[in-house]
Coordinates of C-alpha atoms in Angstrom, one line a residue:
Chain A
X1 CA -193.6 1.9 -177.0
X2 CA -196.5 -0.3 -176.6
X3 CA -196.0 -2.8 -174.0
X4 CA -198.2 -5.4 -175.5
X5 CA -197.5 -6.3 -179.3
X6 CA -199.5 -8.6 -181.4
X7 CA -199.0 -10.4 -184.6
X8 CA -199.8 -10.6 -187.4
X9 CA -201.7 -7.4 -187.8
X10 CA -204.2 -9.3 -189.8
X11 CA -204.9 -12.5 -191.7
X12 CA -207.4 -14.2 -193.5
X13 CA -208.2 -17.9 -193.6
X14 CA -210.9 -20.4 -195.1
X15 CA -213.5 -21.6 -193.1
X16 CA -213.0 -24.8 -191.2
X17 CA -209.4 -23.9 -191.0
X18 CA -207.0 -23.3 -188.0
X19 CA -205.1 -20.3 -187.2
X20 CA -203.1 -18.9 -184.4
X21 CA -202.5 -15.6 -183.3
X22 CA -199.3 -14.3 -181.3
X23 CA -198.8 -12.0 -178.2
X24 CA -195.6 -10.7 -176.8
X25 CA -195.6 -8.6 -173.7
X26 CA -193.1 -6.5 -171.6
X27 CA -195.5 -5.7 -168.8
X28 CA -194.0 -6.0 -165.2
X29 CA -194.7 -7.2 -162.8
X30 CA -197.4 -9.5 -164.3
X31 CA -200.6 -10.9 -163.0
X32 CA -202.9 -12.0 -165.9
X33 CA -203.1 -12.2 -169.5
X34 CA -207.0 -11.8 -171.2
X35 CA -207.7 -12.4 -175.0
X36 CA -210.9 -10.4 -176.2
X37 CA -212.9 -10.9 -179.1
X38 CA -214.2 -7.6 -180.6
X39 CA -216.8 -7.7 -183.5
X40 CA -216.8 -4.7 -185.7
X41 CA -219.1 -2.0 -184.3
X42 CA -219.3 -3.9 -180.9
X43 CA -217.3 -3.8 -177.6
X44 CA -214.8 -6.1 -176.6
X45 CA -216.0 -9.5 -175.1
X46 CA -213.6 -11.7 -172.9
X47 CA -212.5 -15.1 -174.1
X48 CA -210.2 -16.2 -171.8
X49 CA -208.1 -14.8 -168.6
X50 CA -204.9 -16.6 -167.4
X51 CA -203.2 -15.9 -164.3
X52 CA -199.3 -16.3 -164.3
X53 CA -199.6 -19.9 -162.9
X54 CA -202.0 -21.0 -166.1
X55 CA -200.1 -22.1 -169.1
X56 CA -203.4 -22.8 -171.2
X57 CA -207.0 -22.3 -171.2
X58 CA -209.8 -23.3 -173.6
X59 CA -213.2 -21.5 -174.2
X60 CA -215.0 -23.8 -176.8
X61 CA -212.9 -23.5 -180.3
X62 CA -210.5 -20.9 -178.6
X63 CA -207.4 -22.2 -176.8
X64 CA -205.1 -19.8 -175.2
X65 CA -201.5 -20.5 -174.1
X66 CA -199.2 -18.5 -172.0
X67 CA -195.3 -18.9 -171.4
X68 CA -194.9 -16.3 -168.7
X69 CA -191.1 -17.1 -168.7
X70 CA -190.8 -15.8 -172.0
X71 CA -193.6 -13.2 -171.9
X72 CA -195.5 -14.9 -174.7
X73 CA -199.3 -16.0 -175.3
X74 CA -200.9 -17.3 -178.1
X75 CA -204.5 -17.8 -179.1
X76 CA -205.5 -20.7 -181.4
X77 CA -208.9 -20.9 -183.1
X78 CA -209.7 -24.6 -184.4
X79 CA -212.2 -25.4 -187.2
X80 CA -212.9 -21.6 -187.7
X81 CA -216.0 -20.4 -188.7
X82 CA -217.5 -17.3 -190.4
X83 CA -218.7 -15.6 -187.1
X84 CA -214.9 -16.0 -186.0
X85 CA -214.2 -12.8 -188.3
X86 CA -213.3 -10.0 -185.8
X87 CA -210.5 -8.4 -184.0
X88 CA -208.7 -10.4 -181.0
X89 CA -207.2 -8.4 -178.5
X90 CA -204.6 -9.2 -176.1
X91 CA -204.7 -7.4 -172.6
X92 CA -202.0 -7.7 -169.8
X93 CA -202.6 -6.6 -166.3
X94 CA -200.2 -6.2 -163.4
X95 CA -202.4 -7.2 -160.4
X96 CA -205.6 -9.0 -160.2
X97 CA -207.3 -6.0 -159.6
X98 CA -205.4 -3.6 -162.0
X99 CA -207.6 -1.1 -163.7
X100 CA -204.8 0.3 -165.7
X101 CA -204.8 -2.5 -168.5
X102 CA -202.2 -2.8 -171.3
X103 CA -204.0 -3.3 -174.6
X104 CA -202.6 -4.7 -177.6
X105 CA -203.7 -3.2 -181.1
X106 CA -205.3 -6.5 -182.2
X107 CA -205.0 -9.0 -185.0
X108 CA -208.1 -8.7 -187.5
X109 CA -209.2 -12.1 -188.7
X110 CA -211.2 -12.4 -191.5
X111 CA -212.8 -16.0 -192.3
X112 CA -213.9 -16.8 -195.8
X113 CA -216.3 -19.4 -197.2
Chain B
X1 CA -229.4 -7.5 -167.6
X2 CA -228.9 -5.1 -170.2
X3 CA -225.3 -5.1 -169.2
X4 CA -223.2 -1.8 -170.2
X5 CA -225.1 0.7 -172.6
X6 CA -223.9 3.7 -174.0
X7 CA -225.4 6.6 -176.2
X8 CA -225.2 7.9 -178.6
X9 CA -224.3 5.1 -181.0
X10 CA -222.6 7.9 -183.6
X11 CA -222.0 11.7 -183.1
X12 CA -220.5 14.3 -185.2
X13 CA -219.4 17.6 -183.5
X14 CA -218.0 20.8 -184.7
X15 CA -214.8 22.0 -183.5
X16 CA -215.2 23.8 -180.0
X17 CA -218.7 22.2 -179.2
X18 CA -219.2 20.1 -176.3
X19 CA -221.1 17.0 -175.5
X20 CA -221.7 14.3 -173.1
X21 CA -221.2 10.5 -173.4
X22 CA -223.6 8.6 -171.6
X23 CA -222.6 5.2 -169.9
X24 CA -225.0 3.1 -167.7
X25 CA -224.6 -0.6 -166.1
X26 CA -227.1 -2.4 -164.2
X27 CA -224.8 -5.0 -162.9
X28 CA -224.0 -3.3 -159.6
X29 CA -220.2 -3.2 -160.5
X30 CA -218.2 -0.7 -158.4
X31 CA -215.4 0.0 -160.8
X32 CA -216.2 2.0 -164.0
X33 CA -213.7 3.3 -167.0
X34 CA -213.8 5.1 -170.1
X35 CA -211.3 4.2 -173.0
X36 CA -210.9 5.6 -176.4
X37 CA -209.8 3.3 -179.3
X38 CA -207.9 4.9 -182.5
X39 CA -207.3 3.0 -185.4
X40 CA -204.2 0.8 -185.1
X41 CA -203.7 1.4 -181.7
X42 CA -204.8 -0.4 -178.4
X43 CA -207.4 0.8 -176.0
X44 CA -206.2 3.9 -173.9
X45 CA -207.9 4.4 -170.3
X46 CA -209.2 8.0 -170.0
X47 CA -210.7 8.1 -166.8
X48 CA -211.7 5.6 -164.2
X49 CA -214.0 5.5 -161.1
X50 CA -213.7 2.9 -158.1
X51 CA -217.1 4.0 -156.6
X52 CA -219.6 6.7 -156.6
X53 CA -218.2 10.1 -156.0
X54 CA -214.7 8.8 -156.6
X55 CA -212.7 9.4 -160.0
X56 CA -209.2 9.4 -161.4
X57 CA -207.5 10.3 -164.4
X58 CA -206.2 7.5 -166.7
X59 CA -203.5 7.6 -169.4
X60 CA -205.1 10.2 -171.9
X61 CA -207.4 12.6 -169.5
X62 CA -206.8 16.1 -171.0
X63 CA -209.8 17.5 -172.8
X64 CA -212.3 15.2 -170.8
X65 CA -214.2 15.2 -167.7
X66 CA -216.1 12.6 -165.6
X67 CA -218.5 12.4 -162.6
X68 CA -219.7 9.4 -160.6
X69 CA -223.0 10.5 -158.5
X70 CA -224.4 7.2 -158.6
X71 CA -223.2 3.4 -158.8
X72 CA -224.8 2.7 -162.2
X73 CA -223.7 5.9 -164.2
X74 CA -220.5 7.3 -165.6
X75 CA -220.7 10.0 -168.0
X76 CA -217.9 11.4 -169.9
X77 CA -217.7 15.1 -170.9
X78 CA -216.0 16.5 -173.8
X79 CA -215.4 20.3 -173.6
X80 CA -214.3 22.2 -176.6
X81 CA -214.2 19.2 -178.9
X82 CA -210.9 18.9 -181.2
X83 CA -210.2 16.8 -184.3
X84 CA -207.8 14.8 -182.2
X85 CA -211.0 13.6 -180.4
X86 CA -212.1 11.9 -183.0
X87 CA -212.3 8.4 -181.9
X88 CA -214.4 5.2 -180.8
X89 CA -215.4 5.5 -177.1
X90 CA -215.7 2.6 -175.0
X91 CA -217.3 2.3 -171.3
X92 CA -216.7 -0.7 -169.3
X93 CA -217.5 -1.7 -165.7
X94 CA -216.3 -4.5 -163.3
X95 CA -216.6 -5.7 -159.6
X96 CA -213.3 -5.8 -157.7
X97 CA -212.8 -9.4 -156.7
X98 CA -210.5 -10.7 -153.7
X99 CA -208.4 -13.5 -152.9
X100 CA -206.2 -13.1 -156.1
X101 CA -209.2 -13.9 -158.3
X102 CA -209.3 -11.4 -161.7
X103 CA -211.4 -8.7 -162.0
X104 CA -212.9 -9.0 -165.6
X105 CA -214.2 -5.7 -167.3
X106 CA -217.5 -5.7 -169.3
X107 CA -217.5 -3.2 -172.0
X108 CA -220.2 -1.4 -173.8
X109 CA -220.8 -1.3 -177.5
X110 CA -219.3 1.8 -177.9
X111 CA -219.7 5.6 -179.3
X112 CA -218.1 6.7 -182.4
X113 CA -217.5 10.3 -182.5
X114 CA -216.1 12.3 -185.4
X115 CA -214.9 15.9 -184.6
X116 CA -214.9 18.2 -187.8

């Protein structure tokens, strides 16, 4: 059973609208949670990294939140653009130098004009 | 900096053939990784290396081999390709941080492999 579950699996939104992606994890112990953006045919690129002591972090129009007590995270995309069309992957690690990361399956976001 | 580069971008193999996926990074990162990404699944770690001459198995190492003779290069070898190895392969690298700072991984563009 995957230790990182993401929802929804996919979603379609109109350009300019906001959306929120969810990530629930059961990984323990917990050190940090990362959100990656993966464009079609490309490798994942880091958006945010949050440690257990942080509950929100922003990167431009992307805002990630973390509730380490309930083991939930969300990624909010504000004023979506066509270039936001991608897969968004939630990744959890046990230690700061943990090379054995747990990856979610991703949420595919399609932004339409 | 080119970052992490991978070759080839695409490859079709016949069952039983062998090939090497190349990965090079120019960021002087100690750690390097090989992942596979299957449709609808999270990335799975195949092998990793914490420095030249040191490699270790990840979650799904069967059917693969690696070597790390230099800091920059981390090739992945497929021996006797099987249809189950059809996947997209990503190489990544990172520099281990200290003091509780997070070790961020940087990914290459991927190699799409089909075994028929």
